[in-house]
Short mmCIF file of C-alpha atoms in Angstrom, two decimals:
data_model
loop_
_atom_site.label_atom_id
_atom_site.label_comp_id
_atom_site.label_asym_id
_atom_site.label_seq_id
_atom_site.Cartn_x
_atom_site.Cartn_y
_atom_site.Cartn_z
CA MET S 171 54.84 82.91 63.27
CA LYS S 172 56.87 86.08 63.82
CA LYS S 173 59.19 86.43 66.76
CA LYS S 174 60.97 89.44 68.24
CA VAL S 175 63.38 89.57 71.15
CA LEU S 176 62.36 92.74 72.97
CA PHE S 177 65.04 92.61 75.67
CA GLU S 178 68.13 90.49 76.17
CA GLN S 179 70.68 90.35 78.97
CA GLY S 180 72.49 87.01 78.99
CA ASP S 181 69.98 84.22 79.71
CA TYR S 182 67.30 86.75 80.60
CA LYS S 183 65.05 87.65 77.66
CA TRP S 184 61.67 89.05 76.77
CA ILE S 185 60.38 87.45 73.55
CA MET S 186 57.26 88.36 71.59
CA TYR S 187 55.47 85.88 69.27
CA GLY S 188 52.67 86.92 66.92
CA ARG S 189 51.23 87.43 63.44
CA ASP S 190 50.85 83.78 62.51
CA PRO S 191 50.37 83.89 58.72
CA GLU S 192 48.49 80.56 58.73
CA LYS S 193 45.91 81.45 61.35
CA SER S 194 42.24 81.15 60.47
CA HIS S 195 40.69 84.47 59.42
CA TYR S 196 37.94 83.77 61.96
CA VAL S 197 40.27 84.34 64.91
CA ILE S 198 41.66 87.67 66.04
CA ASP S 199 45.44 87.96 65.89
CA THR S 200 47.18 87.74 69.25
CA ASN S 201 50.65 88.32 70.68
CA GLU S 202 52.16 85.93 73.18
CA TYR S 203 55.07 87.02 75.39
CA MET S 204 57.64 84.92 77.17
CA ILE S 205 60.10 85.95 79.87
CA LEU S 206 63.01 83.55 79.74
CA THR S 207 65.48 83.34 82.62
CA GLU S 208 68.07 80.83 83.75
CA ASP S 209 65.40 79.51 86.13
CA GLY S 210 62.74 78.81 83.53
CA ALA S 211 60.08 80.51 81.46
CA THR S 212 56.98 82.57 82.13
CA LEU S 213 54.29 82.86 79.46
CA MET S 214 51.91 85.80 79.45
CA ASP S 215 48.48 85.34 77.85
CA PRO S 216 49.38 81.96 76.30
CA GLY S 217 46.60 82.31 73.71
CA GLY S 218 43.60 80.39 72.43
CA THR S 219 43.40 76.77 71.27
CA GLU S 220 43.45 77.94 67.66
CA VAL S 221 46.91 79.49 67.95
CA PHE S 222 48.39 76.87 70.25
CA PRO S 223 50.12 74.87 67.43
CA PRO S 224 52.14 77.79 66.02
CA VAL S 225 52.85 79.23 69.47
CA VAL S 226 54.19 75.98 70.95
CA ALA S 227 56.18 75.34 67.76
CA ALA S 228 57.71 78.83 67.93
CA ILE S 229 58.45 78.64 71.64
CA SER S 230 60.07 75.19 71.28
CA LYS S 231 62.82 76.90 69.27
CA ASP S 232 63.73 79.00 72.34
CA VAL S 233 63.03 76.76 75.33
CA HIS S 234 61.98 73.26 76.32
CA VAL S 235 58.31 73.73 77.30
CA GLY S 236 58.97 71.65 80.41
CA LYS S 237 60.82 74.73 81.69
CA VAL S 238 57.64 76.85 81.68
CA HIS S 239 56.90 77.35 85.39
CA SER S 240 54.27 80.10 85.17
CA PHE S 241 51.39 81.27 83.03
CA ILE S 242 50.05 84.74 83.68
CA CYS S 243 46.61 85.51 82.29
CA SER S 244 45.70 89.18 82.13
CA HIS S 245 42.00 88.30 82.08
CA GLN S 246 39.60 85.51 81.17
CA ASP S 247 38.89 85.83 77.44
CA PRO S 248 39.18 82.72 75.20
CA ASP S 249 41.94 84.26 73.08
CA ILE S 250 43.92 84.77 76.29
CA MET S 251 43.81 81.34 77.82
CA SER S 252 41.61 78.71 76.15
CA SER S 253 44.84 76.87 75.25
CA LEU S 254 45.60 76.25 78.94
CA PRO S 255 44.46 72.58 78.95
CA LEU S 256 46.84 71.96 76.03
CA TRP S 257 49.72 73.71 77.80
CA MET S 258 49.05 72.01 81.09
CA GLY S 259 49.24 68.66 79.31
CA LEU S 260 52.87 69.55 78.58
CA CYS S 261 53.81 71.39 81.80
CA PRO S 262 51.46 70.01 84.45
CA LYS S 263 53.32 71.59 87.38
CA ALA S 264 53.19 75.17 86.09
CA LYS S 265 51.30 77.79 88.11
CA ILE S 266 48.51 79.76 86.45
CA TYR S 267 48.11 83.31 87.74
CA MET S 268 44.81 85.07 87.16
CA SER S 269 42.41 87.41 88.93
CA TRP S 270 40.48 85.74 91.76
CA VAL S 271 37.37 86.97 89.92
CA TRP S 272 37.84 84.39 87.17
CA THR S 273 39.15 81.18 88.74
CA GLY S 274 35.73 79.53 89.04
CA PHE S 275 34.87 80.45 85.46
CA VAL S 276 38.19 79.40 83.95
CA ALA S 277 37.89 75.99 85.68
CA HIS S 278 35.26 75.28 83.01
CA PHE S 279 38.12 74.88 80.51
CA GLY S 280 39.19 71.83 82.57
CA HIS S 281 38.90 71.62 86.34
CA GLU S 282 41.77 69.10 86.61
CA TYR S 283 44.21 72.01 86.45
CA ALA S 284 42.36 74.16 88.99
CA PRO S 285 44.83 73.17 91.77
CA ASN S 286 47.49 75.03 89.73
CA PHE S 287 45.52 78.29 89.81
CA VAL S 288 46.89 81.18 91.83
CA ALA S 289 44.00 83.54 92.54
CA VAL S 290 45.49 87.03 92.42
CA PRO S 291 43.86 89.54 94.81
CA ASP S 292 42.57 92.86 93.46
CA GLU S 293 45.63 94.79 94.67
CA GLY S 294 47.97 92.52 92.66
CA ILE S 295 51.05 90.56 93.71
CA SER S 296 54.77 90.23 93.04
CA ILE S 297 56.11 87.02 91.51
CA ARG S 298 59.73 85.95 91.73
CA ILE S 299 60.50 84.30 88.41
CA SER S 300 64.25 84.03 88.92
CA LYS S 301 66.54 84.10 91.94
CA ASN S 302 68.74 86.72 90.26
CA LEU S 303 66.02 89.17 89.27
CA GLU S 304 63.64 91.55 91.02
CA PRO S 305 60.15 90.04 91.18
CA ILE S 306 57.73 91.00 88.42
CA GLN S 307 54.57 92.81 89.49
CA LEU S 308 50.96 92.18 88.62
CA ILE S 309 49.50 95.69 88.39
CA PRO S 310 45.72 96.21 88.76
CA ALA S 311 44.03 97.03 85.45
CA HIS S 312 40.49 96.22 86.54
CA TYR S 313 37.71 97.19 84.13
CA CYS S 314 40.29 97.67 81.35
CA HIS S 315 38.45 95.89 79.87
CA SER S 316 37.65 92.94 82.14
CA SER S 317 36.36 93.31 85.70
CA GLY S 318 39.30 91.23 86.96
CA ASN S 319 42.28 92.41 84.89
CA PHE S 320 46.03 92.75 85.43
CA SER S 321 49.03 94.18 83.61
CA VAL S 322 52.49 92.73 84.24
CA TYR S 323 55.43 95.01 84.99
CA ASP S 324 59.00 93.79 84.98
CA PRO S 325 61.21 96.30 86.87
CA ASN S 326 64.38 94.60 85.57
CA SER S 327 63.71 95.34 81.90
CA LYS S 328 61.14 98.11 82.53
CA ILE S 329 58.72 96.34 80.18
CA LEU S 330 54.98 96.47 80.79
CA PHE S 331 52.72 93.76 79.38
CA SER S 332 49.37 95.53 79.12
CA GLY S 333 46.95 92.81 77.96
CA ASP S 334 44.17 94.32 75.86
CA ILE S 335 45.14 97.91 76.75
CA GLY S 336 46.95 99.34 73.75
CA GLY S 337 45.54 96.57 71.57
CA ALA S 338 45.06 97.20 67.86
CA ILE S 339 43.27 95.29 65.14
CA LEU S 340 45.78 95.38 62.32
CA PRO S 341 45.28 94.56 58.65
CA ASN S 342 46.73 91.20 57.53
CA ASP S 343 49.52 92.82 55.54
CA HIS S 344 50.77 94.85 58.52
CA VAL S 345 54.27 93.62 59.27
CA GLN S 346 55.82 95.88 61.93
CA LEU S 347 55.84 94.42 65.42
CA LEU S 348 56.75 97.81 66.92
CA VAL S 349 54.67 100.93 66.36
CA GLU S 350 56.61 103.12 63.95
CA ASN S 351 54.18 105.94 63.21
CA PHE S 352 51.93 106.55 66.20
CA ASP S 353 49.49 108.86 64.40
CA GLN S 354 48.92 106.28 61.68
CA HIS S 355 48.54 103.54 64.28
CA ILE S 356 45.60 105.30 65.98
CA GLN S 357 43.17 104.15 63.28
CA TYR S 358 43.81 100.51 64.28
CA MET S 359 43.20 100.98 68.01
CA GLU S 360 40.68 103.81 68.34
CA GLY S 361 37.51 101.77 67.73
CA PHE S 362 38.85 98.92 69.83
CA HIS S 363 39.46 101.11 72.88
CA LYS S 364 36.25 103.13 72.54
CA ARG S 365 34.13 99.98 72.41
CA TRP S 366 36.03 97.43 74.51
CA MET S 367 37.12 99.69 77.39
CA PRO S 368 34.08 100.39 79.53
CA SER S 369 35.21 103.01 82.04
CA ASN S 370 37.01 106.37 81.78
CA LYS S 371 37.60 106.31 85.56
CA ALA S 372 39.25 102.87 85.40
CA LYS S 373 41.30 103.90 82.37
CA LEU S 374 42.64 107.01 84.16
CA ALA S 375 43.53 104.99 87.28
CA TRP S 376 45.55 102.57 85.13
CA ILE S 377 47.33 105.43 83.28
CA LYS S 378 48.31 107.01 86.61
CA ARG S 379 49.82 103.74 87.84
CA VAL S 380 51.68 103.15 84.59
CA ARG S 381 53.07 106.70 84.39
CA ALA S 382 54.58 106.19 87.85
CA LEU S 383 56.39 103.08 86.60
CA LYS S 384 57.94 104.85 83.58
CA PRO S 385 58.08 101.74 81.36
CA ASN S 386 60.39 101.60 78.35
CA LEU S 387 57.99 99.36 76.40
CA ILE S 388 54.25 98.77 76.54
CA CYS S 389 53.37 95.38 75.06
CA PRO S 390 49.71 94.72 74.23
CA GLN S 391 48.15 91.33 73.50
CA HIS S 392 46.90 92.53 70.09
CA GLY S 393 48.71 94.76 67.63
CA SER S 394 52.13 96.36 68.01
CA VAL S 395 54.49 97.28 70.84
CA PHE S 396 54.94 100.90 71.98
CA SER S 397 58.53 101.95 72.54
CA GLY S 398 60.47 105.17 73.09
CA GLU S 399 58.37 108.32 72.75
CA ASN S 400 55.38 106.23 71.61
CA VAL S 401 54.91 105.04 75.21
CA ASN S 402 53.96 108.53 76.36
CA LYS S 403 52.13 109.29 73.12
CA PHE S 404 49.96 106.23 73.76
CA LEU S 405 49.27 107.14 77.41
CA ASN S 406 48.38 110.73 76.44
CA TRP S 407 46.15 109.54 73.61
CA LEU S 408 44.35 107.03 75.83
CA GLU S 409 43.93 109.66 78.57
CA ALA S 410 42.05 111.94 76.18
CA LEU S 411 39.95 109.18 74.62
CA ASP S 412 36.32 108.85 75.68
CA VAL S 413 35.65 105.12 76.16
CA GLY S 414 32.51 103.07 76.80
CA SER S 415 30.93 104.03 73.49
CA ALA S 416 28.19 101.37 73.54
CA ILE S 417 26.51 103.03 76.54
CA THR S 418 24.55 105.16 74.08
CA ALA S 419 23.53 102.26 71.82
CA MET L 222 48.21 52.89 65.85
CA ARG L 223 46.59 55.84 64.08
CA VAL L 224 44.64 58.23 66.25
CA PRO L 225 41.02 58.66 65.08
CA SER L 226 40.32 62.03 63.48
CA LEU L 227 38.34 64.79 65.15
CA GLN L 228 35.67 64.54 62.43
CA SER L 229 35.22 60.80 62.95
CA MET L 230 34.75 61.34 66.68
CA ILE L 231 32.22 64.10 66.04
CA ASP L 232 30.36 61.72 63.67
CA LEU L 233 30.43 59.01 66.34
CA TYR L 234 29.05 61.46 68.87
CA GLY L 235 26.24 62.35 66.43
CA LEU L 236 25.34 58.66 65.98
CA SER L 237 25.42 58.04 69.71
CA MET L 238 23.10 61.00 70.32
CA GLU L 239 20.61 59.69 67.74
CA LEU L 240 20.70 56.32 69.47
CA THR L 241 20.25 57.86 72.93
CA LEU L 242 17.28 59.95 71.84
CA GLU L 243 15.51 57.00 70.22
CA ALA L 244 16.25 54.61 73.11
CA GLN L 245 14.86 57.13 75.60
CA ARG L 246 11.50 56.83 73.83
CA PHE L 247 11.23 53.33 75.35
CA GLN L 248 10.52 55.07 78.66
CA ILE L 249 7.14 56.20 77.33
CA GLN L 250 6.24 52.60 76.45
CA VAL L 251 7.36 51.43 79.90
CA GLU L 252 5.11 54.01 81.56
CA GLU L 253 2.20 52.90 79.37
CA LEU L 254 2.73 49.25 80.33
CA LYS L 255 2.91 50.17 84.03
CA ARG L 256 -0.37 52.07 83.68
CA LEU L 257 -2.02 49.07 82.00
CA ALA L 258 -0.73 46.75 84.74
CA LEU L 259 -2.19 48.99 87.44
CA ASN L 260 -5.47 49.37 85.56
CA SER L 261 -5.78 45.59 85.17
CA GLU L 262 -5.12 45.05 88.88
CA VAL L 263 -7.89 47.50 89.80
CA LEU L 264 -10.34 45.83 87.39
CA ALA L 265 -9.41 42.40 88.73
CA VAL L 266 -10.11 43.48 92.33
CA ARG L 267 -13.44 44.97 91.24
CA SER L 268 -14.40 41.64 89.64
CA GLY L 269 -14.27 40.05 93.09
CA THR L 270 -14.35 36.25 93.47
CA GLN L 271 -15.62 35.84 89.91
CA GLY L 272 -12.44 37.35 88.54
CA GLU L 273 -9.79 34.90 89.77
CA VAL L 274 -8.50 34.17 86.27
CA PHE L 275 -8.51 37.87 85.55
CA GLN L 276 -6.44 38.48 88.70
CA THR L 277 -3.90 35.94 87.46
CA ILE L 278 -3.70 37.77 84.12
CA ALA L 279 -3.33 41.12 85.90
CA ARG L 280 -0.44 39.71 87.96
CA GLU L 281 1.12 38.47 84.72
CA ILE L 282 0.91 41.97 83.21
CA GLY L 283 2.51 43.33 86.39
CA ARG L 284 5.33 40.75 86.19
CA LEU L 285 5.91 41.55 82.51
CA SER L 286 5.88 45.27 83.26
CA ALA L 287 8.57 44.80 85.92
CA GLN L 288 10.74 42.77 83.54
CA VAL L 289 10.38 45.28 80.70
CA THR L 290 11.20 48.14 83.09
CA GLU L 291 14.37 46.34 84.17
CA VAL L 292 15.67 45.63 80.65
CA ILE L 293 14.81 49.09 79.35
CA THR L 294 16.58 50.68 82.34
CA ALA L 295 19.61 48.57 81.44
CA LEU L 296 19.34 49.60 77.77
CA ILE L 297 19.17 53.29 78.62
CA LYS L 298 22.16 52.93 80.96
CA SER L 299 24.15 51.31 78.13
CA VAL L 300 23.30 53.93 75.52
CA GLN L 301 23.94 56.77 77.97
CA SER L 302 27.35 55.28 78.61
CA VAL L 303 27.91 55.27 74.83
CA GLY L 304 26.91 58.95 74.68
CA ASP L 305 29.10 59.94 77.64
CA LYS L 306 32.17 58.19 76.24
CA ALA L 307 31.50 59.59 72.75
CA ILE L 308 31.34 63.19 73.98
CA HIS L 309 34.50 62.68 76.02
CA SER L 310 36.24 61.21 72.97
CA ALA L 311 35.15 64.11 70.76
CA ALA L 312 36.57 66.60 73.30
CA THR L 313 39.78 64.57 73.57
CA ALA L 314 40.04 64.34 69.79
CA ARG L 315 40.03 68.14 69.68
CA LEU L 316 43.08 68.24 71.98
CA CYS L 317 44.75 65.51 69.94
CA GLU L 318 44.13 67.40 66.72
CA ARG L 319 45.76 70.52 68.21
CA TYR L 320 48.86 68.56 69.31
CA LYS L 321 49.03 66.93 65.86
CA SER L 322 48.81 70.35 64.25
CA ALA L 323 51.64 71.54 66.54
CA LEU L 324 53.79 68.57 65.47
CA ASP L 325 53.09 69.41 61.82
CA ARG L 326 54.26 72.98 62.48
CA GLY L 327 57.72 71.70 63.43
CA ILE L 328 58.39 71.36 67.15
CA GLU L 329 62.05 71.41 68.10
CA GLY L 330 64.29 70.10 70.86
CA LYS L 331 63.07 68.22 73.93
CA THR L 332 59.60 69.71 73.46
CA LEU L 333 59.15 67.43 70.43
CA THR L 334 59.27 64.32 72.64
CA ASP L 335 56.89 65.93 75.15
CA VAL L 336 54.29 66.78 72.49
CA GLN L 337 54.64 63.35 70.81
CA ASP L 338 54.20 61.60 74.19
CA ARG L 339 51.18 63.69 75.04
CA TYR L 340 49.67 63.04 71.60
CA ASN L 341 50.20 59.29 71.99
CA ASP L 342 48.82 59.22 75.55
CA ILE L 343 45.66 61.00 74.48
CA GLY L 344 45.39 58.78 71.39
CA ASN L 345 45.63 55.64 73.55
CA GLY L 346 42.97 57.05 75.86
CA MET L 347 40.70 57.62 72.86
CA VAL L 348 41.17 54.03 71.67
CA GLN L 349 40.25 52.83 75.18
CA ASP L 350 37.14 55.02 75.03
CA LEU L 351 36.23 53.46 71.66
CA ASP L 352 36.67 50.02 73.17
CA ALA L 353 34.35 50.96 76.05
CA ILE L 354 31.80 52.31 73.55
CA TYR L 355 31.97 49.07 71.59
CA HIS L 356 31.29 46.99 74.70
CA ALA L 357 28.43 49.25 75.78
CA LEU L 358 26.89 48.83 72.32
CA ILE L 359 27.21 45.04 72.54
CA GLU L 360 25.46 45.20 75.93
CA ALA L 361 22.76 47.36 74.37
CA SER L 362 22.30 44.81 71.56
CA LYS L 363 21.82 42.01 74.09
CA THR L 364 19.26 44.08 75.97
CA LEU L 365 17.41 44.78 72.73
CA GLN L 366 17.11 40.99 72.23
CA ASP L 367 15.63 40.75 75.75
CA ILE L 368 13.06 43.41 74.89
CA SER L 369 12.26 41.56 71.69
CA ARG L 370 11.64 38.34 73.66
CA LEU L 371 9.45 40.04 76.24
CA GLN L 372 7.27 42.03 73.86
CA VAL L 373 6.00 38.86 72.08
CA GLN L 374 4.14 38.01 75.30
CA LEU L 375 1.91 41.07 74.95
CA PRO L 376 -0.44 39.70 72.23
CA MET L 377 -0.85 36.44 74.18
CA ILE L 378 -1.90 38.37 77.29
CA ALA L 379 -4.23 40.52 75.17
CA THR L 380 -5.93 37.36 73.87
CA LEU L 381 -6.45 36.09 77.42
CA LEU L 382 -7.87 39.48 78.43
CA ASN L 383 -10.35 39.35 75.54
CA ILE L 384 -11.50 35.89 76.59
CA GLU L 385 -12.06 37.15 80.14
CA ALA L 386 -13.85 40.25 78.88
CA ASN L 387 -16.42 38.07 77.11
CA ARG L 388 -17.08 36.15 80.37
CA ASP L 389 -17.66 39.14 82.66
CA VAL L 390 -20.39 41.59 81.60
CA ASN L 391 -19.52 44.05 84.39
CA THR L 392 -15.99 44.79 83.24
CA ASP L 393 -16.05 43.69 79.59
CA GLN L 394 -15.62 47.17 78.07
CA ALA L 395 -12.73 48.24 80.29
CA VAL L 396 -10.93 44.89 80.00
CA GLY L 397 -11.44 44.91 76.23
CA ALA L 398 -9.92 48.39 76.10
CA ASN L 399 -6.88 47.14 78.07
CA ALA L 400 -6.44 44.30 75.59
CA LYS L 401 -6.60 46.78 72.73
CA HIS L 402 -4.00 49.01 74.46
CA LEU L 403 -1.69 46.04 74.96
CA LEU L 404 -1.83 45.26 71.23
CA GLN L 405 -1.13 48.90 70.40
CA LEU L 406 1.77 48.86 72.86
CA LYS L 407 3.19 45.77 71.17
CA GLN L 408 2.97 47.56 67.82
CA ASN L 409 4.73 50.66 69.20
CA LEU L 410 7.44 48.59 70.87
CA SER L 411 8.08 46.62 67.67
CA GLU L 412 8.48 49.77 65.59
CA LEU L 413 10.74 51.42 68.16
CA LEU L 414 12.75 48.24 68.58
CA GLU L 415 13.36 48.06 64.85
CA LEU L 416 14.53 51.68 64.82
CA VAL L 417 16.86 51.32 67.82
CA ILE L 418 18.32 48.05 66.47
CA GLU L 419 19.05 49.84 63.20
CA LYS L 420 20.72 52.79 65.02
CA THR L 421 22.75 50.43 67.21
CA SER L 422 23.83 48.44 64.17
CA ARG L 423 24.83 51.62 62.29
CA THR L 424 26.89 52.82 65.24
CA LEU L 425 28.58 49.43 65.59
CA THR L 426 29.42 49.36 61.86
CA PHE L 427 30.84 52.89 62.09
CA LEU L 428 32.91 51.85 65.10
CA SER L 429 34.20 48.71 63.36
CA ASN L 430 35.32 50.80 60.39
CA LEU L 431 36.98 53.23 62.79
CA PHE L 432 38.84 50.37 64.48
CA SER L 433 40.03 49.11 61.08
CA SER L 434 41.32 52.55 60.12
CA THR L 435 43.18 53.08 63.41
CA HIS L 436 45.05 49.76 63.50
#
């Protein structure tokens, strides 16, 4: 599994894991992100059961999993969080943040961990992940694509984890973890956004929020990370894109 | 101890489902016997003072019906317990298989001990589940012997009914039909019993082989 340190300042790091070469061709490729601080680790969209073995193996090289104190799930899809029962077997005290919309549904993966759920209200919340850092923020991204959906913004590193927004379905031989040529990258994300994102209104509300934050990186759960000028290129491209294509089916 | 594979637990679940489905068919036979018991009681009352022997036979059918109901309820409880444990084990085996796969990928540091401990804990839980399944199957086997013992009484009661039918011209046809139904019921029970014994035996053999491969 590939790994990239996206930000590093002493013990405080943002690490991306993805592109497992041994994954089954039946499952969509996913990126998992970890924020590591001196006070423990936070995993964002920990992934599905299929990718749990490579993800836990990769993460074990950076941190003892017992240090994971928080899981943040952008939404409820199986590729986002079906591995939670496996993770909770290893870090049973960790909190699981997700939209209040999904807690009752996600409990179907294993209700024994439901007491660890933190039901995030629609307006989002701030989470202090380390005593020496500004809290990270769960930013509303509802209907992009899920009805209860959040992005995660870290004001310390100015990194935005965007969940499925910005996602791309890349060919197997695609190696770059960061978008290098935005125009070429469009082909991998255009169909995904047109079909998976249901609402232009919701999309525009999210773009407005994100523009105000001025992130340095936008990190999606599928595909490659947007950095530098590609952040604005992506926001502009998404703004102009007409989504909800299946409405005319 | 070796942890049973996911595939073996799925196979065990399949066998337990086959057993559950077949064993549940006993319910139909129980309902039929209850109906015959009630029918015989009604006919016996209609026969009045001339039907005292017939009333005794009707009571005997009722007693037998109650006993069969009790043992079949126990059988179904046992096989349902087998099914419940088997589905739990199959789900657990899936978790175990994922942890095993993670270990094969090369876990490092303190996390290695955590994953190994978790894998072993789940594996031990699965072995306990298998043990519980084994005991539930043994219980089911004992209950099947009880059913076998009870069902042999049906032809004897049918013979007595036929004798009574020949003595009472008012109820002879209905009583004769009850006797015929009892014999048919015995036939159905025997066939079903044979099938369920075979399924129970197959599941027990599978489980024994599984035990051998995990120790």
